[in-house]
Amino acid sequence: MFDRFLRTLARRDSSLPEASRQALLEAFEPPRYVTAGSAMVEQGSRPDCSTLVLAGWASRYSTLANGRRQMLALQIGGDFVDLHSYPLKTMDHGVAALTDCTIATIAHERLRDITERDAHLTRLLWLLTLIDAATLRKWLLGSGQQPALQHAAHLLCELYTRLDAAGLVKDALVFELPLSQEEFGDALGISAVHVSRTLAELRDVGLADWRRGRVRIRDWRKLAEFAEFDPTYLSLVDEPR
Amino acid sequence: MFDRFLRTLARRDSSLPEASRQALLEAFEPPRYVTAGSAMVEQGSRPDCSTLVLAGWASRYSTLANGRRQMLALQIGGDFVDLHSYPLKTMDHGVAALTDCTIATIAHERLRDITERDAHLTRLLWLLTLIDAATLRKWLLGSGQQPALQHAAHLLCELYTRLDAAGLVKDALVFELPLSQEEFGDALGISAVHVSRTLAELRDVGLADWRRGRVRIRDWRKLAEFAEFDPTYLSLVDEPR
DNA sequence: CGAGTGTTTGACTGTTCTCAAATGTCGTGG
DNA sequence: CCACGACATTTGAGAACAGTCAAACACTCG
């Protein structure tokens, strides 16, 4: 159940004591299902627990008065969607399930116990929120300085790398991407129409192919170079044995 | 010397024990000066200490191969510029002094001691990095979904609010902004030429006036409403007595 | 088979970019 | 105090990238 999360943890810190890992898992509430489209955390709310995605895709997003929406993160199995809501209290953005999801929550009270008693685990949780922040920096860099084509390529590189780290890639260079082009555009900050043209161009130049929810990367090295993708920011240590 | 930092801390958590505050201050190395334009932290480096700005302005930024630059944060007196480099190890971006700065560093070893011994202070440091992340989300929202005019207005609102919280505003609605329009454009993700036109428009519509390094906000309520600025994300509790 | 949704395409519009020249500001040294 | 150079800002013109609107097409599910 928690295997993707454990894998994600191990890829970030292979030295976490077994006791800490165990204590963390036991602090979670029993898993629940949420259906695609449902709100997992409301913008402006003050949650009393944080939510971990066990399976499925979720998105964090912020909305403007004119209805425009910016996705702030894409979360997959093994990701915390709002670990930061423990220190930060008020949610400055919302979280929604993009697909049916299995989730597990952990009460902020339990997180407080952890910060009081387990310094090592606390540092690891802190690290997880900082990796989110590093990812956000890449998104801002792409949004501000890269043309749509490179920006889209970078996001595909990011997703493939993260899915692989979570053990969610079955065939090399292929992954399921259960988003509409509208949603992908919300992540990149471009319109759905422009997403369509951008994907067509990525396909035409032979870098990547996204059809019917399945992305095939045609040439990883070229794609990564084109997007200036450097996975260091994801803080993935070597594959655990 | 550390008064802006202490003020910033107090605005984030008024319940930090005096002993923790004292221990934190004593963990810093003696203050140093760095001159405008010098690199404070190199992209790709693995610092063994984190840097606090005591006075002056610094910027965090990331550069692409084509020379385009995205500013990722603007840091003022009282801000940590790379507290995240303690858990994250490798810097995915650089930090440069925009003006002459007074800075103080704290060894990661000392931060480690703090995380081992002082859970309350550790949570506060974690919170500081999360406020940076929340600010980044606003920048991404602006970059992706707001036209330059609103985005620029939002940044002015943010800076005024943060400067005020750090005790750096002398006259209401007026503050010093020692950036070139080129640098301001790097923060917004637009060209210097477009910054000039955008500022002219903000001036023409009577919202804000930036001339010779000094910003005057003409109508705070209208500016904040126009930019959809809501300061909640800065996690400022009520003014300390 | 048909409804509903998502994607593609075309035509046109709008924002922002680039290049280039003009103007303004500031510090330095005569 | 003025002249000068360096740098920053403003303005204009044309180009590029991305947005909007609308229609055609494709896919999925009952």
PDB file of C-alpha atoms (C1' of nucleotides) in Angstrom, chain A residues 181-182 190-199, chain C residues 8-11, chain D residues 19-23:
ATOM      1  CA  GLN A 181      -4.485  19.067 -22.675  1.00  0.00           C
ATOM      2  CA  GLU A 182      -6.474  21.742 -20.877  1.00  0.00           C
ATOM      3  CA  ILE A 190      -0.607  28.222 -21.770  1.00  0.00           C
ATOM      4  CA  SER A 191      -3.971  27.651 -23.454  1.00  0.00           C
ATOM      5  CA  ALA A 192      -5.256  24.224 -24.416  1.00  0.00           C
ATOM      6  CA  VAL A 193      -5.084  25.153 -28.089  1.00  0.00           C
ATOM      7  CA  HIS A 194      -1.452  26.050 -27.756  1.00  0.00           C
ATOM      8  CA  VAL A 195      -0.784  22.791 -25.933  1.00  0.00           C
ATOM      9  CA  SER A 196      -2.158  20.930 -28.915  1.00  0.00           C
ATOM     10  CA  ARG A 197       0.139  22.775 -31.311  1.00  0.00           C
ATOM     11  CA  THR A 198       3.106  22.372 -28.985  1.00  0.00           C
ATOM     12  CA  LEU A 199       2.604  18.622 -28.653  1.00  0.00           C
TER      13      LEU A 199
ATOM     14  C1'  DT C   8      -7.077  19.533 -34.000  1.00  0.00           C
ATOM     15  C1'  DT C   9      -7.127  23.149 -37.376  1.00  0.00           C
ATOM     16  C1'  DG C  10      -7.791  27.799 -39.348  1.00  0.00           C
ATOM     17  C1'  DA C  11      -8.263  32.700 -39.102  1.00  0.00           C
TER      18       DA C  11
ATOM     19  C1'  DG D  19      -4.572  33.728 -27.067  1.00  0.00           C
ATOM     20  C1'  DT D  20      -9.447  33.545 -28.576  1.00  0.00           C
ATOM     21  C1'  DC D  21     -13.177  32.033 -31.195  1.00  0.00           C
ATOM     22  C1'  DA D  22     -15.308  28.802 -33.999  1.00  0.00           C
ATOM     23  C1'  DA D  23     -15.787  24.802 -36.658  1.00  0.00           C
TER      24       DA D  23
END
